[in-house]
Tab-separated table of C-alpha atoms in Angstrom:
chain	number	residue	atom	x	y	z
A	128	UNK	CA	141.075	-6.965	13.611
A	129	UNK	CA	142.565	-4.051	15.852
A	130	UNK	CA	144.876	-2.649	13.335
A	131	UNK	CA	141.579	-2.107	11.276
A	132	UNK	CA	140.285	-0.324	14.670
A	133	UNK	CA	142.765	2.406	16.254
A	134	UNK	CA	140.474	4.247	17.814
A	135	UNK	CA	140.174	1.019	20.184
A	136	UNK	CA	143.775	1.924	21.252
A	137	UNK	CA	142.757	6.100	21.417
A	138	UNK	CA	144.681	5.855	17.673
A	139	UNK	CA	141.722	8.004	15.965
A	140	UNK	CA	143.707	9.592	13.861
A	141	UNK	CA	145.709	6.354	12.497
A	142	UNK	CA	143.074	5.781	10.586
A	143	UNK	CA	144.410	6.143	6.645
A	144	UNK	CA	141.227	7.406	5.750
A	145	UNK	CA	140.551	9.912	8.552
A	146	UNK	CA	143.921	10.780	7.606
A	147	UNK	CA	143.635	11.403	3.990
A	148	UNK	CA	140.399	13.160	4.774
A	149	UNK	CA	141.810	15.895	7.245
A	150	UNK	CA	145.203	16.471	4.951
A	151	UNK	CA	142.875	17.023	2.056
A	152	UNK	CA	142.371	20.769	0.947
A	153	UNK	CA	138.383	20.257	0.254
A	154	UNK	CA	136.790	18.132	2.427
A	155	UNK	CA	133.070	17.787	3.660
A	156	UNK	CA	131.015	15.293	5.912
A	157	UNK	CA	128.072	13.812	4.212
A	158	UNK	CA	124.744	14.316	5.606
A	159	UNK	CA	124.265	10.596	6.293
A	160	UNK	CA	126.937	10.821	9.002
A	161	UNK	CA	124.283	12.576	11.044
A	162	UNK	CA	120.861	10.738	9.792
A	163	UNK	CA	121.707	7.226	10.195
A	164	UNK	CA	119.164	5.818	12.896
A	165	UNK	CA	121.492	4.492	15.515
A	166	UNK	CA	118.906	2.417	17.397
A	167	UNK	CA	119.121	-1.226	17.946
A	168	UNK	CA	118.288	-3.509	16.981
A	169	UNK	CA	119.082	-2.108	13.449
A	170	UNK	CA	120.241	-3.417	10.082
A	171	UNK	CA	121.099	-1.120	8.280
A	172	UNK	CA	122.684	-0.501	4.516
A	173	UNK	CA	124.725	1.888	2.932
A	174	UNK	CA	124.595	1.324	-0.817
A	175	UNK	CA	126.331	3.780	-3.286
A	176	UNK	CA	128.789	3.430	-6.762
A	177	UNK	CA	132.094	2.730	-6.247
A	178	UNK	CA	134.588	5.522	-4.797
A	179	UNK	CA	131.454	8.251	-3.815
A	180	UNK	CA	133.032	7.615	-0.657
A	181	UNK	CA	131.492	5.373	1.454
A	182	UNK	CA	134.613	3.966	3.192
A	183	UNK	CA	135.255	7.704	4.560
A	184	UNK	CA	131.349	8.387	5.512
A	185	UNK	CA	131.503	5.173	7.872
A	186	UNK	CA	134.842	6.512	8.875
A	187	UNK	CA	133.657	10.030	9.597
A	188	UNK	CA	130.695	8.298	11.477
A	189	UNK	CA	133.227	6.296	13.925
A	190	UNK	CA	134.918	9.579	14.506
A	191	UNK	CA	131.841	11.561	15.785
A	192	UNK	CA	130.676	8.963	18.037
A	193	UNK	CA	134.067	8.492	19.420
A	194	UNK	CA	134.647	12.193	19.813
A	195	UNK	CA	131.072	12.607	21.475
A	196	UNK	CA	132.015	10.215	24.332
A	197	UNK	CA	131.362	6.707	23.178
A	198	UNK	CA	133.012	3.638	24.247
A	199	UNK	CA	135.477	3.172	21.384
A	200	UNK	CA	135.286	-0.756	22.422
A	201	UNK	CA	131.639	-0.368	20.965
A	202	UNK	CA	132.570	0.124	17.830
A	203	UNK	CA	133.786	-2.807	15.465
A	204	UNK	CA	134.737	-1.691	11.822
A	205	UNK	CA	136.153	-4.392	9.323
A	206	UNK	CA	136.515	-4.480	5.705
A	207	UNK	CA	135.359	-7.989	4.011
A	208	UNK	CA	137.290	-7.237	1.032
A	209	UNK	CA	140.077	-9.253	2.980
A	210	UNK	CA	137.313	-12.412	2.792
A	211	UNK	CA	136.885	-14.736	0.657
A	212	UNK	CA	133.216	-16.443	1.668
A	213	UNK	CA	130.510	-16.780	4.028
A	214	UNK	CA	132.282	-19.075	6.415
A	215	UNK	CA	135.688	-16.728	6.446
A	216	UNK	CA	132.748	-13.631	6.992
A	217	UNK	CA	131.460	-15.713	10.000
A	218	UNK	CA	135.030	-16.343	11.750
A	219	UNK	CA	135.264	-12.588	11.466
A	220	UNK	CA	131.637	-12.382	13.137
A	221	UNK	CA	132.615	-14.746	16.083
A	222	UNK	CA	135.277	-12.203	16.866
A	223	UNK	CA	133.325	-9.742	16.988
A	224	UNK	CA	130.978	-11.729	19.685
A	225	UNK	CA	134.100	-12.925	21.466
A	226	UNK	CA	135.093	-9.773	22.108
A	227	UNK	CA	131.709	-7.442	22.872
A	228	UNK	CA	131.728	-10.397	25.763
A	229	UNK	CA	135.624	-10.024	26.851
A	230	UNK	CA	134.901	-6.405	27.274
A	231	UNK	CA	131.290	-6.428	28.272
A	232	UNK	CA	129.999	-3.518	25.521
A	233	UNK	CA	126.137	-4.233	25.920
A	234	UNK	CA	125.317	-2.391	22.958
A	235	UNK	CA	128.083	-2.121	19.678
A	236	UNK	CA	128.040	-0.704	16.666
A	237	UNK	CA	128.955	-3.069	13.883
A	238	UNK	CA	130.616	-1.874	10.217
A	239	UNK	CA	130.975	-4.449	7.666
A	240	UNK	CA	132.096	-2.573	5.016
A	241	UNK	CA	132.255	-4.096	1.173
A	242	UNK	CA	130.186	-6.935	2.479
A	243	UNK	CA	129.362	-8.184	-0.756
A	244	UNK	CA	133.441	-8.867	-1.688
A	245	UNK	CA	132.504	-12.897	0.539
A	246	UNK	CA	131.034	-15.139	-1.724
A	247	UNK	CA	127.260	-15.544	-0.103
A	248	UNK	CA	128.167	-12.799	2.360
A	249	UNK	CA	123.985	-12.815	3.856
A	250	UNK	CA	124.655	-16.542	4.998
A	251	UNK	CA	126.750	-15.574	8.247
A	252	UNK	CA	124.614	-12.640	8.877
A	253	UNK	CA	121.587	-14.147	8.598
A	254	UNK	CA	122.666	-17.082	11.014
A	255	UNK	CA	124.004	-14.477	13.840
A	256	UNK	CA	120.985	-12.300	13.407
A	257	UNK	CA	119.101	-15.385	13.888
A	258	UNK	CA	120.548	-16.795	16.836
A	259	UNK	CA	120.950	-13.255	18.569
A	260	UNK	CA	124.034	-12.581	18.991
A	261	UNK	CA	123.404	-9.164	18.127
A	262	UNK	CA	120.113	-8.328	19.533
A	263	UNK	CA	121.268	-5.275	21.182
A	264	UNK	CA	123.599	-3.722	18.338
A	265	UNK	CA	123.315	-1.975	15.348
A	266	UNK	CA	125.093	-2.917	11.761
A	267	UNK	CA	126.008	-1.157	8.922
A	268	UNK	CA	126.844	-3.299	5.811
A	269	UNK	CA	128.019	-1.187	2.776
A	270	UNK	CA	128.434	-2.336	-0.780
A	271	UNK	CA	128.022	-1.646	-4.180
A	272	UNK	CA	124.455	-1.612	-6.117
A	273	UNK	CA	124.728	-4.764	-7.432
A	274	UNK	CA	123.683	-5.689	-4.026
A	275	UNK	CA	120.317	-4.724	-5.238
A	276	UNK	CA	120.498	-5.993	-8.467
A	277	UNK	CA	121.314	-9.458	-6.953
A	278	UNK	CA	118.493	-9.061	-4.527
A	279	UNK	CA	120.542	-9.908	-1.978
A	280	UNK	CA	119.270	-7.288	0.431
A	281	UNK	CA	115.962	-9.238	-0.173
A	282	UNK	CA	117.205	-12.415	1.737
A	283	UNK	CA	116.564	-10.486	4.971
A	284	UNK	CA	112.647	-10.444	5.702
A	285	UNK	CA	112.170	-10.102	9.453
A	286	UNK	CA	115.577	-9.637	10.487
A	287	UNK	CA	116.416	-5.944	9.881
A	288	UNK	CA	114.651	-4.240	13.119
A	289	UNK	CA	114.712	-0.631	12.359
A	290	UNK	CA	117.067	-0.571	9.537
A	291	UNK	CA	117.103	1.582	6.861
A	292	UNK	CA	118.814	1.234	2.924
A	293	UNK	CA	120.455	4.364	2.636
A	294	UNK	CA	122.243	5.488	-0.545
A	295	UNK	CA	125.561	7.851	-1.184
A	296	UNK	CA	124.930	9.717	-4.281
A	297	UNK	CA	127.884	11.968	-5.468
A	298	UNK	CA	128.146	15.245	-4.670
A	299	UNK	CA	124.838	18.176	-6.051
A	300	UNK	CA	125.386	21.004	-7.509
A	301	UNK	CA	123.991	22.587	-4.373
A	302	UNK	CA	126.559	20.701	-2.691
A	303	UNK	CA	129.409	21.442	-4.627
A	304	UNK	CA	128.464	25.414	-4.809
A	305	UNK	CA	128.588	25.110	-0.983
A	306	UNK	CA	132.135	24.003	-0.776
A	307	UNK	CA	132.721	26.586	-3.672
A	308	UNK	CA	131.800	29.732	-1.273
A	309	UNK	CA	128.486	30.195	-2.297
A	310	UNK	CA	126.536	30.424	1.304
A	311	UNK	CA	124.133	27.957	1.832
A	312	UNK	CA	120.200	29.252	1.119
A	313	UNK	CA	122.121	32.212	-1.167
A	314	UNK	CA	120.123	34.793	-2.903
A	315	UNK	CA	120.704	33.727	-6.821
A	316	UNK	CA	120.330	36.615	-8.348
A	317	UNK	CA	123.103	38.201	-6.395
A	318	UNK	CA	125.120	34.761	-7.046
A	319	UNK	CA	124.547	34.860	-11.072
A	320	UNK	CA	128.045	35.176	-11.907
A	321	UNK	CA	128.878	32.773	-9.864
A	322	UNK	CA	126.606	30.324	-10.132
A	323	UNK	CA	127.126	30.011	-13.705
A	324	UNK	CA	130.872	30.131	-13.660
A	325	UNK	CA	130.635	26.487	-10.920
A	326	UNK	CA	127.823	25.291	-13.417
A	327	UNK	CA	130.068	25.089	-15.755
A	328	UNK	CA	132.994	23.944	-13.531
A	329	UNK	CA	130.180	21.156	-12.072
A	330	UNK	CA	129.223	19.794	-15.558
A	331	UNK	CA	132.810	19.016	-16.592
A	332	UNK	CA	133.668	17.372	-12.965
A	333	UNK	CA	130.294	16.093	-11.858
A	334	UNK	CA	129.770	14.958	-8.002
A	335	UNK	CA	132.213	12.207	-7.348
A	336	UNK	CA	134.803	12.980	-4.371
A	337	UNK	CA	138.733	12.722	-6.379
A	338	UNK	CA	136.948	14.940	-9.581
A	339	UNK	CA	135.220	17.427	-6.887
A	340	UNK	CA	138.478	18.041	-4.586
A	341	UNK	CA	140.244	18.342	-7.934
A	342	UNK	CA	138.041	20.648	-10.077
A	343	UNK	CA	138.013	22.871	-6.524
A	344	UNK	CA	141.914	23.205	-6.381
A	345	UNK	CA	142.456	24.441	-9.804
A	346	UNK	CA	143.410	21.150	-11.190
A	347	UNK	CA	140.244	20.499	-13.714
A	348	UNK	CA	138.141	17.030	-14.286
A	349	UNK	CA	139.927	13.878	-13.116
A	350	UNK	CA	140.266	11.850	-15.935
A	351	UNK	CA	140.212	9.249	-13.310
A	352	UNK	CA	136.984	9.638	-12.356
A	353	UNK	CA	136.041	7.957	-15.900
A	354	UNK	CA	137.865	5.367	-15.592
A	355	UNK	CA	135.917	4.404	-12.028
A	356	UNK	CA	132.934	4.939	-13.602
A	357	UNK	CA	133.337	2.173	-16.394
A	358	UNK	CA	135.894	0.012	-14.978
A	359	UNK	CA	133.107	-0.267	-12.058
A	360	UNK	CA	129.872	-0.896	-14.261
A	361	UNK	CA	132.144	-3.639	-16.030
A	362	UNK	CA	133.008	-5.212	-12.702
A	363	UNK	CA	129.138	-5.196	-11.667
A	364	UNK	CA	128.446	-6.217	-14.923
A	365	UNK	CA	130.837	-9.149	-14.760
A	366	UNK	CA	129.998	-10.087	-11.834
A	367	UNK	CA	125.604	-10.015	-12.303
A	368	UNK	CA	126.688	-12.520	-15.700
A	369	UNK	CA	125.260	-9.373	-17.832
A	370	UNK	CA	126.142	-8.629	-21.423
A	371	UNK	CA	128.350	-5.579	-21.421
A	372	UNK	CA	127.949	-5.240	-25.534
A	373	UNK	CA	123.998	-4.534	-24.259
A	374	UNK	CA	125.316	-2.045	-22.047
A	375	UNK	CA	127.620	-0.665	-24.243
A	376	UNK	CA	124.451	-0.491	-27.127
A	377	UNK	CA	122.133	1.256	-24.664
A	378	UNK	CA	124.290	3.606	-23.525
A	379	UNK	CA	125.110	4.325	-27.110
A	380	UNK	CA	121.031	5.161	-27.725
A	381	UNK	CA	120.580	7.147	-24.475
A	382	UNK	CA	123.213	9.926	-25.250
A	383	UNK	CA	121.904	9.994	-28.766
A	384	UNK	CA	118.402	10.867	-27.835
A	385	UNK	CA	119.002	12.693	-24.869
A	386	UNK	CA	117.312	14.864	-23.203
A	387	UNK	CA	114.338	13.888	-25.387
A	388	UNK	CA	111.647	11.573	-24.609
A	389	UNK	CA	111.899	8.479	-25.925
A	390	UNK	CA	109.700	4.867	-26.064
A	391	UNK	CA	110.940	1.689	-25.471
A	392	UNK	CA	110.572	0.696	-29.266
A	393	UNK	CA	112.611	3.556	-30.276
A	394	UNK	CA	115.121	3.055	-27.786
A	395	UNK	CA	115.739	-0.576	-28.788
A	396	UNK	CA	115.828	0.167	-32.599
A	397	UNK	CA	118.371	2.933	-31.680
A	398	UNK	CA	120.297	0.251	-30.070
A	399	UNK	CA	119.792	-2.125	-32.066
A	400	UNK	CA	118.793	-4.822	-29.605
A	401	UNK	CA	115.980	-7.462	-31.069
A	402	UNK	CA	113.006	-6.681	-28.438
A	403	UNK	CA	111.975	-3.833	-26.389
A	404	UNK	CA	111.578	-6.278	-23.830
A	405	UNK	CA	115.951	-6.316	-23.634
A	406	UNK	CA	116.228	-2.452	-23.137
A	407	UNK	CA	113.654	-2.498	-21.036
A	408	UNK	CA	115.041	-4.788	-18.656
A	409	UNK	CA	118.764	-3.263	-18.948
A	410	UNK	CA	117.149	-0.241	-18.574
A	411	UNK	CA	115.897	-1.375	-15.075
A	412	UNK	CA	119.275	-2.864	-14.374
A	413	UNK	CA	121.355	0.687	-14.908
A	414	UNK	CA	118.855	2.070	-12.727
A	415	UNK	CA	119.260	-0.619	-10.225
A	416	UNK	CA	123.190	0.629	-10.729
A	417	UNK	CA	122.944	4.054	-10.070
A	418	UNK	CA	123.797	4.917	-13.223
A	419	UNK	CA	120.754	6.347	-15.259
A	420	UNK	CA	117.766	7.531	-14.129
A	421	UNK	CA	114.179	7.310	-16.218
A	422	UNK	CA	111.603	9.903	-15.817
A	423	UNK	CA	108.019	8.863	-16.745
A	424	UNK	CA	105.319	11.305	-18.219
A	425	UNK	CA	103.145	12.205	-15.373
A	426	UNK	CA	99.756	13.185	-15.664
A	427	UNK	CA	99.411	16.726	-14.259
A	428	UNK	CA	95.613	16.024	-13.231
A	429	UNK	CA	96.486	12.688	-11.043
A	430	UNK	CA	100.022	12.869	-10.685
A	431	UNK	CA	99.988	9.066	-12.315
A	432	UNK	CA	103.052	8.374	-13.851
A	433	UNK	CA	102.724	6.673	-17.684
A	434	UNK	CA	105.204	3.960	-18.104
A	435	UNK	CA	103.840	3.339	-21.474
A	436	UNK	CA	104.441	6.927	-23.056
A	437	UNK	CA	107.776	7.781	-23.851
A	438	UNK	CA	110.321	8.891	-20.780
A	439	UNK	CA	113.347	10.668	-20.738
A	440	UNK	CA	116.763	9.516	-19.873
A	441	UNK	CA	119.594	10.813	-18.038
A	442	UNK	CA	122.434	10.010	-16.427
A	443	UNK	CA	123.325	10.253	-12.985
A	444	UNK	CA	126.532	12.557	-12.903
A	445	UNK	CA	127.381	14.973	-15.079
A	446	UNK	CA	130.717	13.765	-15.368
A	447	UNK	CA	129.162	10.143	-16.517
A	448	UNK	CA	127.971	11.858	-19.536
A	449	UNK	CA	131.706	12.485	-20.937
A	450	UNK	CA	133.029	9.097	-19.253
A	451	UNK	CA	130.701	6.569	-20.764
A	452	UNK	CA	130.081	8.819	-24.221
A	453	UNK	CA	134.070	7.961	-24.879
A	454	UNK	CA	133.416	4.381	-23.416
A	455	UNK	CA	131.045	3.825	-26.595
A	456	UNK	CA	132.091	6.098	-29.193
A	457	UNK	CA	129.225	8.791	-29.147
A	458	UNK	CA	128.961	12.460	-28.510
A	459	UNK	CA	127.597	14.109	-25.091
A	460	UNK	CA	124.102	15.206	-25.336
A	461	UNK	CA	124.109	19.605	-25.812
A	462	UNK	CA	126.695	22.215	-25.655
A	463	UNK	CA	129.457	21.498	-23.689
């Protein structure tokens, strides 16, 4: 475990993620790094699309705490990509408990990165929480958004303390513009030309870190980002046992109908699905995977949402329109 925790040896700079971040010509620190609650006991889940920067955010949190004077040996990081099932994960947690006792650590931060990789990972974590091994600690478990689709997060009732769910999204346009030199809170009228130029760039690049860096360093949109969206979705669908064919047909229908409001029945017909119930199920699945967002009609007087009226459907990141349009053989909506 020590090779994954170079800060134990006073070698924070040897961490590969932090080294890569420090060398990047464009870099930023997600707000989550300063907003996460580190009061024991907490079991937090950090969610987000693959390649959105969850591991880097976790390492930046460690960097912040070490530089603020926290004992480096009270911070335990482990990448769960290295273990296959809950039994192996239990061995990792036993080692953490042993090291805590040996070093006299009263309160630790335990980070389990990509915790969904081991089969039935939640069994090991629940056992150690129930046995009181980490009652004075903060645990942060990161993973793909399929954790929610598989309802794995729901297996911890009464076991999360002050824990919360945090979601790391692709960079917003406001954050993108700030990285490009537009001051935060700047008067839009004074920056109109620059903002218009950046908006065109953002619509091509989106907010995934690799693409943002590529665009802001003059290399243009990163085509690898498109493949990340597609391969990540295919991976999640395979793990969940859901139909990739249904998803492709539904996404094609969404791209054809956006940005106009569309009913479930009309969407099912456009996607050549046999029932609006299938469209409903897969729309909710894709929303749970943070691929798209459904915007429902709101009564302007009561502010109540109507789930029966046609809804607008948008993808979560601008680059997703180009990526999924290529995947399903459709044309992205609007001028590009």
